[in-house]
Every structure is written in structure tokens, then in C-alpha cells.
PDB file of C-alpha atoms in Angstrom:
ATOM      1  CA  MET A   1      57.596 149.502  -9.616  1.00  0.00           C
ATOM      2  CA  PRO A   2      58.827 153.085  -9.021  1.00  0.00           C
ATOM      3  CA  ALA A   3      62.498 153.874  -9.355  1.00  0.00           C
ATOM      4  CA  ARG A   4      64.437 153.942  -6.116  1.00  0.00           C
ATOM      5  CA  SER A   5      65.420 157.455  -5.089  1.00  0.00           C
ATOM      6  CA  GLY A   6      68.118 158.723  -2.762  1.00  0.00           C
ATOM      7  CA  ARG A   7      71.616 157.409  -2.284  1.00  0.00           C
ATOM      8  CA  PRO A   8      72.479 154.410  -4.487  1.00  0.00           C
ATOM      9  CA  ARG A   9      73.223 151.126  -2.749  1.00  0.00           C
ATOM     10  CA  ALA A  10      76.820 150.609  -1.690  1.00  0.00           C
ATOM     11  CA  THR A  11      77.900 147.248  -2.994  1.00  0.00           C
ATOM     12  CA  SER A  12      81.606 147.031  -2.316  1.00  0.00           C
ATOM     13  CA  ARG A  13      83.902 146.875   0.687  1.00  0.00           C
ATOM     14  CA  ALA A  14      85.385 150.231  -0.308  1.00  0.00           C
ATOM     15  CA  ASP A  15      81.943 151.865  -0.470  1.00  0.00           C
ATOM     16  CA  LEU A  16      81.003 150.514   2.950  1.00  0.00           C
ATOM     17  CA  GLU A  17      84.321 151.672   4.410  1.00  0.00           C
ATOM     18  CA  ARG A  18      83.816 155.168   2.994  1.00  0.00           C
ATOM     19  CA  LEU A  19      80.280 155.403   4.392  1.00  0.00           C
ATOM     20  CA  GLY A  20      81.371 153.974   7.730  1.00  0.00           C
ATOM     21  CA  PHE A  21      84.168 156.498   8.051  1.00  0.00           C
ATOM     22  CA  GLU A  22      81.792 159.344   7.161  1.00  0.00           C
ATOM     23  CA  LEU A  23      79.457 158.225   9.935  1.00  0.00           C
ATOM     24  CA  PHE A  24      82.310 157.747  12.422  1.00  0.00           C
ATOM     25  CA  ALA A  25      83.473 161.315  11.709  1.00  0.00           C
ATOM     26  CA  ARG A  26      79.961 162.687  12.217  1.00  0.00           C
ATOM     27  CA  GLN A  27      78.649 160.531  15.071  1.00  0.00           C
ATOM     28  CA  GLY A  28      81.738 158.973  16.636  1.00  0.00           C
ATOM     29  CA  PHE A  29      82.777 155.345  16.388  1.00  0.00           C
ATOM     30  CA  ASP A  30      80.921 154.053  19.445  1.00  0.00           C
ATOM     31  CA  ALA A  31      77.680 155.869  18.551  1.00  0.00           C
ATOM     32  CA  THR A  32      77.628 154.450  15.013  1.00  0.00           C
ATOM     33  CA  THR A  33      75.999 151.049  14.639  1.00  0.00           C
ATOM     34  CA  VAL A  34      76.214 148.409  11.926  1.00  0.00           C
ATOM     35  CA  ASP A  35      72.561 149.227  11.203  1.00  0.00           C
ATOM     36  CA  ASP A  36      73.511 152.900  10.682  1.00  0.00           C
ATOM     37  CA  ILE A  37      76.185 151.916   8.162  1.00  0.00           C
ATOM     38  CA  ALA A  38      73.951 149.413   6.381  1.00  0.00           C
ATOM     39  CA  GLY A  39      71.116 151.972   6.232  1.00  0.00           C
ATOM     40  CA  ALA A  40      73.417 154.660   4.811  1.00  0.00           C
ATOM     41  CA  ALA A  41      74.580 152.145   2.220  1.00  0.00           C
ATOM     42  CA  GLY A  42      71.049 151.143   1.279  1.00  0.00           C
ATOM     43  CA  ILE A  43      71.677 147.506   2.180  1.00  0.00           C
ATOM     44  CA  GLY A  44      70.459 145.163   4.872  1.00  0.00           C
ATOM     45  CA  ARG A  45      72.365 144.187   7.986  1.00  0.00           C
ATOM     46  CA  ARG A  46      72.948 140.667   6.620  1.00  0.00           C
ATOM     47  CA  THR A  47      74.504 142.115   3.480  1.00  0.00           C
ATOM     48  CA  PHE A  48      76.877 144.206   5.616  1.00  0.00           C
ATOM     49  CA  PHE A  49      78.063 141.007   7.301  1.00  0.00           C
ATOM     50  CA  ARG A  50      78.903 139.482   3.918  1.00  0.00           C
ATOM     51  CA  TYR A  51      81.604 142.143   3.615  1.00  0.00           C
ATOM     52  CA  PHE A  52      82.728 142.579   7.228  1.00  0.00           C
ATOM     53  CA  SER A  53      82.305 140.394  10.288  1.00  0.00           C
ATOM     54  CA  SER A  54      82.018 143.457  12.559  1.00  0.00           C
ATOM     55  CA  LYS A  55      82.192 147.226  12.699  1.00  0.00           C
ATOM     56  CA  ASN A  56      85.796 146.855  13.902  1.00  0.00           C
ATOM     57  CA  ASP A  57      86.677 144.882  10.766  1.00  0.00           C
ATOM     58  CA  LEU A  58      85.410 147.753   8.632  1.00  0.00           C
ATOM     59  CA  VAL A  59      87.930 150.073  10.311  1.00  0.00           C
ATOM     60  CA  TRP A  60      90.810 147.638   9.755  1.00  0.00           C
ATOM     61  CA  GLY A  61      89.944 147.196   6.071  1.00  0.00           C
ATOM     62  CA  ASP A  62      92.052 144.584   4.295  1.00  0.00           C
ATOM     63  CA  PHE A  63      94.622 144.226   7.083  1.00  0.00           C
ATOM     64  CA  GLU A  64      94.828 140.435   6.664  1.00  0.00           C
ATOM     65  CA  GLN A  65      95.727 140.831   2.999  1.00  0.00           C
ATOM     66  CA  GLN A  66      98.243 143.531   3.889  1.00  0.00           C
ATOM     67  CA  LEU A  67      99.859 141.173   6.392  1.00  0.00           C
ATOM     68  CA  THR A  68     100.349 138.682   3.562  1.00  0.00           C
ATOM     69  CA  GLY A  69     102.063 141.457   1.609  1.00  0.00           C
ATOM     70  CA  PHE A  70     104.246 142.268   4.613  1.00  0.00           C
ATOM     71  CA  ARG A  71     105.326 138.630   4.899  1.00  0.00           C
ATOM     72  CA  ASP A  72     106.016 138.571   1.136  1.00  0.00           C
ATOM     73  CA  LEU A  73     108.181 141.711   1.380  1.00  0.00           C
ATOM     74  CA  LEU A  74     110.335 140.076   4.034  1.00  0.00           C
ATOM     75  CA  SER A  75     110.485 136.752   2.186  1.00  0.00           C
ATOM     76  CA  ALA A  76     111.674 138.498  -0.975  1.00  0.00           C
ATOM     77  CA  THR A  77     114.542 140.226   0.834  1.00  0.00           C
ATOM     78  CA  ASP A  78     118.039 139.212  -0.214  1.00  0.00           C
ATOM     79  CA  PRO A  79     119.422 137.034   2.628  1.00  0.00           C
ATOM     80  CA  SER A  80     122.627 139.089   2.596  1.00  0.00           C
ATOM     81  CA  THR A  81     120.696 142.240   3.564  1.00  0.00           C
ATOM     82  CA  PRO A  82     121.290 143.137   7.219  1.00  0.00           C
ATOM     83  CA  VAL A  83     118.264 142.202   9.338  1.00  0.00           C
ATOM     84  CA  MET A  84     117.450 145.763  10.451  1.00  0.00           C
ATOM     85  CA  ASP A  85     117.756 147.060   6.878  1.00  0.00           C
ATOM     86  CA  ALA A  86     115.344 144.375   5.697  1.00  0.00           C
ATOM     87  CA  LEU A  87     112.894 145.110   8.509  1.00  0.00           C
ATOM     88  CA  CYS A  88     113.069 148.876   8.000  1.00  0.00           C
ATOM     89  CA  HIS A  89     112.439 148.532   4.268  1.00  0.00           C
ATOM     90  CA  ALA A  90     109.524 146.127   4.780  1.00  0.00           C
ATOM     91  CA  VAL A  91     107.859 148.252   7.488  1.00  0.00           C
ATOM     92  CA  VAL A  92     108.143 151.424   5.395  1.00  0.00           C
ATOM     93  CA  GLU A  93     106.779 149.669   2.290  1.00  0.00           C
ATOM     94  CA  PHE A  94     103.993 148.001   4.280  1.00  0.00           C
ATOM     95  CA  ASN A  95     102.895 151.473   5.367  1.00  0.00           C
ATOM     96  CA  ARG A  96     103.199 153.210   1.978  1.00  0.00           C
ATOM     97  CA  TYR A  97      99.943 154.693   0.662  1.00  0.00           C
ATOM     98  CA  ASP A  98      99.208 156.701  -2.452  1.00  0.00           C
ATOM     99  CA  ASP A  99      98.296 160.348  -1.932  1.00  0.00           C
ATOM    100  CA  ALA A 100      94.576 159.732  -2.479  1.00  0.00           C
ATOM    101  CA  SER A 101      94.503 157.086   0.278  1.00  0.00           C
ATOM    102  CA  VAL A 102      96.396 159.091   2.907  1.00  0.00           C
ATOM    103  CA  PRO A 103      93.375 160.998   4.325  1.00  0.00           C
ATOM    104  CA  TRP A 104      91.444 157.721   4.749  1.00  0.00           C
ATOM    105  CA  HIS A 105      94.442 156.011   6.277  1.00  0.00           C
ATOM    106  CA  ARG A 106      94.963 158.931   8.639  1.00  0.00           C
ATOM    107  CA  GLN A 107      91.338 158.665   9.788  1.00  0.00           C
ATOM    108  CA  ARG A 108      91.673 154.875  10.124  1.00  0.00           C
ATOM    109  CA  MET A 109      94.776 155.147  12.297  1.00  0.00           C
ATOM    110  CA  GLU A 110      93.297 157.948  14.395  1.00  0.00           C
ATOM    111  CA  LEU A 111      90.423 155.606  15.244  1.00  0.00           C
ATOM    112  CA  ILE A 112      92.651 152.574  15.837  1.00  0.00           C
ATOM    113  CA  LEU A 113      95.003 154.457  18.137  1.00  0.00           C
ATOM    114  CA  THR A 114      92.405 156.399  20.138  1.00  0.00           C
ATOM    115  CA  VAL A 115      89.136 154.438  20.387  1.00  0.00           C
ATOM    116  CA  PRO A 116      89.323 152.037  23.367  1.00  0.00           C
ATOM    117  CA  THR A 117      87.227 149.356  21.623  1.00  0.00           C
ATOM    118  CA  LEU A 118      89.592 149.383  18.657  1.00  0.00           C
ATOM    119  CA  GLN A 119      92.692 149.465  20.850  1.00  0.00           C
ATOM    120  CA  ALA A 120      91.593 146.178  22.397  1.00  0.00           C
ATOM    121  CA  ASP A 121      91.070 144.759  18.903  1.00  0.00           C
ATOM    122  CA  ALA A 122      94.466 146.121  17.848  1.00  0.00           C
ATOM    123  CA  THR A 123      96.156 143.947  20.467  1.00  0.00           C
ATOM    124  CA  LEU A 124      95.062 140.836  18.563  1.00  0.00           C
ATOM    125  CA  ARG A 125      95.814 142.198  15.110  1.00  0.00           C
ATOM    126  CA  TYR A 126      99.204 143.549  16.070  1.00  0.00           C
ATOM    127  CA  ALA A 127     100.086 140.148  17.525  1.00  0.00           C
ATOM    128  CA  GLU A 128      99.860 138.805  13.957  1.00  0.00           C
ATOM    129  CA  TRP A 129     102.124 141.623  12.724  1.00  0.00           C
ATOM    130  CA  ARG A 130     104.653 140.954  15.488  1.00  0.00           C
ATOM    131  CA  ALA A 131     104.608 137.232  14.690  1.00  0.00           C
ATOM    132  CA  ILE A 132     105.650 137.971  11.099  1.00  0.00           C
ATOM    133  CA  VAL A 133     108.605 140.016  12.362  1.00  0.00           C
ATOM    134  CA  SER A 134     109.542 137.380  14.951  1.00  0.00           C
ATOM    135  CA  GLU A 135     109.376 134.559  12.405  1.00  0.00           C
ATOM    136  CA  TYR A 136     111.555 136.496   9.969  1.00  0.00           C
ATOM    137  CA  VAL A 137     114.165 137.350  12.613  1.00  0.00           C
ATOM    138  CA  ALA A 138     114.131 133.785  13.926  1.00  0.00           C
ATOM    139  CA  ALA A 139     114.740 132.370  10.445  1.00  0.00           C
ATOM    140  CA  ARG A 140     117.562 134.831   9.804  1.00  0.00           C
ATOM    141  CA  LYS A 141     119.252 134.123  13.141  1.00  0.00           C
ATOM    142  CA  GLY A 142     118.631 130.373  13.307  1.00  0.00           C
ATOM    143  CA  LEU A 143     116.361 130.667  16.334  1.00  0.00           C
ATOM    144  CA  SER A 144     112.824 129.681  17.214  1.00  0.00           C
ATOM    145  CA  PRO A 145     110.183 132.418  16.814  1.00  0.00           C
ATOM    146  CA  SER A 146     109.341 131.829  20.482  1.00  0.00           C
ATOM    147  CA  ASP A 147     112.884 132.697  21.617  1.00  0.00           C
ATOM    148  CA  MET A 148     113.295 136.011  23.394  1.00  0.00           C
ATOM    149  CA  VAL A 149     115.332 137.828  20.724  1.00  0.00           C
ATOM    150  CA  PRO A 150     112.859 137.322  17.842  1.00  0.00           C
ATOM    151  CA  ARG A 151     109.992 138.291  20.152  1.00  0.00           C
ATOM    152  CA  LEU A 152     111.900 141.366  21.269  1.00  0.00           C
ATOM    153  CA  PHE A 153     112.331 142.425  17.637  1.00  0.00           C
ATOM    154  CA  GLY A 154     108.581 142.054  17.079  1.00  0.00           C
ATOM    155  CA  TYR A 155     107.624 144.137  20.087  1.00  0.00           C
ATOM    156  CA  ALA A 156     110.327 146.759  19.547  1.00  0.00           C
ATOM    157  CA  LEU A 157     109.483 147.269  15.873  1.00  0.00           C
ATOM    158  CA  LEU A 158     105.792 147.557  16.648  1.00  0.00           C
ATOM    159  CA  ALA A 159     106.543 150.165  19.326  1.00  0.00           C
ATOM    160  CA  ALA A 160     108.687 152.119  16.858  1.00  0.00           C
ATOM    161  CA  ALA A 161     105.931 151.989  14.229  1.00  0.00           C
ATOM    162  CA  ILE A 162     103.204 153.090  16.647  1.00  0.00           C
ATOM    163  CA  SER A 163     105.403 155.928  17.907  1.00  0.00           C
ATOM    164  CA  ALA A 164     105.947 157.070  14.312  1.00  0.00           C
ATOM    165  CA  TYR A 165     102.215 156.871  13.619  1.00  0.00           C
ATOM    166  CA  GLU A 166     101.320 158.914  16.695  1.00  0.00           C
ATOM    167  CA  HIS A 167     103.797 161.586  15.627  1.00  0.00           C
ATOM    168  CA  TRP A 168     102.452 161.498  12.057  1.00  0.00           C
ATOM    169  CA  LEU A 169      98.883 161.985  13.272  1.00  0.00           C
ATOM    170  CA  ALA A 170      99.952 164.955  15.406  1.00  0.00           C
ATOM    171  CA  GLN A 171     101.994 166.638  12.651  1.00  0.00           C
ATOM    172  CA  ASP A 172     100.151 167.683   9.497  1.00  0.00           C
ATOM    173  CA  GLY A 173     102.363 167.298   6.465  1.00  0.00           C
ATOM    174  CA  ALA A 174     104.825 164.908   8.090  1.00  0.00           C
ATOM    175  CA  ASP A 175     106.058 162.065   5.882  1.00  0.00           C
ATOM    176  CA  LEU A 176     105.011 158.732   7.376  1.00  0.00           C
ATOM    177  CA  GLY A 177     107.744 156.750   5.610  1.00  0.00           C
ATOM    178  CA  GLU A 178     110.456 159.065   6.925  1.00  0.00           C
ATOM    179  CA  LEU A 179     109.053 158.908  10.448  1.00  0.00           C
ATOM    180  CA  LEU A 180     108.938 155.108  10.360  1.00  0.00           C
ATOM    181  CA  ALA A 181     112.489 154.866   9.055  1.00  0.00           C
ATOM    182  CA  THR A 182     113.725 157.382  11.649  1.00  0.00           C
ATOM    183  CA  ALA A 183     112.051 155.494  14.506  1.00  0.00           C
ATOM    184  CA  ILE A 184     113.465 152.152  13.373  1.00  0.00           C
ATOM    185  CA  ARG A 185     116.967 153.552  12.855  1.00  0.00           C
ATOM    186  CA  ARG A 186     116.856 155.141  16.319  1.00  0.00           C
ATOM    187  CA  LEU A 187     115.858 151.762  17.710  1.00  0.00           C
ATOM    188  CA  GLU A 188     118.732 150.153  15.818  1.00  0.00           C
ATOM    189  CA  ARG A 189     121.254 152.610  17.314  1.00  0.00           C
ATOM    190  CA  GLY A 190     119.804 152.172  20.786  1.00  0.00           C
ATOM    191  CA  LEU A 191     117.614 154.450  22.803  1.00  0.00           C
ATOM    192  CA  GLY A 192     120.447 155.171  25.201  1.00  0.00           C
ATOM    193  CA  GLU A 193     121.693 157.789  22.719  1.00  0.00           C
ATOM    194  CA  ALA A 194     118.387 159.692  22.814  1.00  0.00           C
TER     195      ALA A 194
END
């Protein structure tokens, strides 16, 4: 049997993500199909679905695992730490990426925040993120996560984070951690001072 030529098969989630993002940059998210990604990776469509349940999941990467890390960050917080300090620290750490990952993360967030298909998907995924915040606040304040105040914290923190991300994407060289902390601290002080 002759040796296979061309691009080697992609056999990891990271390889498929990289190839997917290359195709999204070249063709656009909506114009790129699962078959395009699988073909570029040298794998079959069924193999793609062993790694990701959809093209959207490829963009989100390991978000579910990251959410577990976010919950762990909050759980590990000293109970004497003020709630907003704990939340600020956890949100900044949750969004900390090494220098090599920043360009990929920037591309990921550009897609998530601008592609309508992914924005609809983000609504569901961000609900999980908000629930973690609401549960933490509820536990700290002796409330139910379904009470208004814990829910308000979840929505307000998500809005602060998205605002920081949009600014980060628009400003080359901006520090994401600083922007997140600034947005959360402004929220803590109250927007009336803006």
C-alpha cells in the first residue's frame, strides 16, 4: 500500500480546533462545514463527532471543563473574602491564558461575540456560567440561587465580562485581566458614578 501523502491526520481536539479556526478565518464560520474540517484533518465525519458534537462545540473548546475550574476557584475562596473580591479574582483567573493561547482565544471570542449562530449558542452556555455565580452568591448570602439578588449578580458579572471582552477585542495590546477587573470594580462601585 503506498504511503499517504499530504497533510497528516489530525487526531486530537486541539488539532481539530486549530484546523477549524484556520478554515473559519479563510472561509467564514457559516461557510465552513463539519465536512470541510474533517477533510482538512484527514478524518471522516464520524471521527469528527467523536471529538465534538457540533461545529459550535469546536469553537467553545473545553468550556465545560473550564466551568468546573471556575466553580472550583470560587469554592476554594476563603469565606472571609468579600463576595465581590472573590468573584473578581475568580473571573480574572477563569479568563487567564498563557501568551501562546491568546491569539487563539482572541479568535474564539471574536467568533462567539459576532457570529449570530454562536451568539444564540452562547445564551445557553453563559446561563451555566451565570448559575455558578448565582449559586456562589446565594451560598455566601444565605439565599436561594433563584432569588433575585444572586441572579442579579450572575447577570451583572456576565455583562461586565462581555463588556471587557468587547473592549479587549477592539484594543490590540490591552490586558484582558485588567479590563475584567476594571469592569467588575466599576460594577461594584455602581454605574451611577460613570
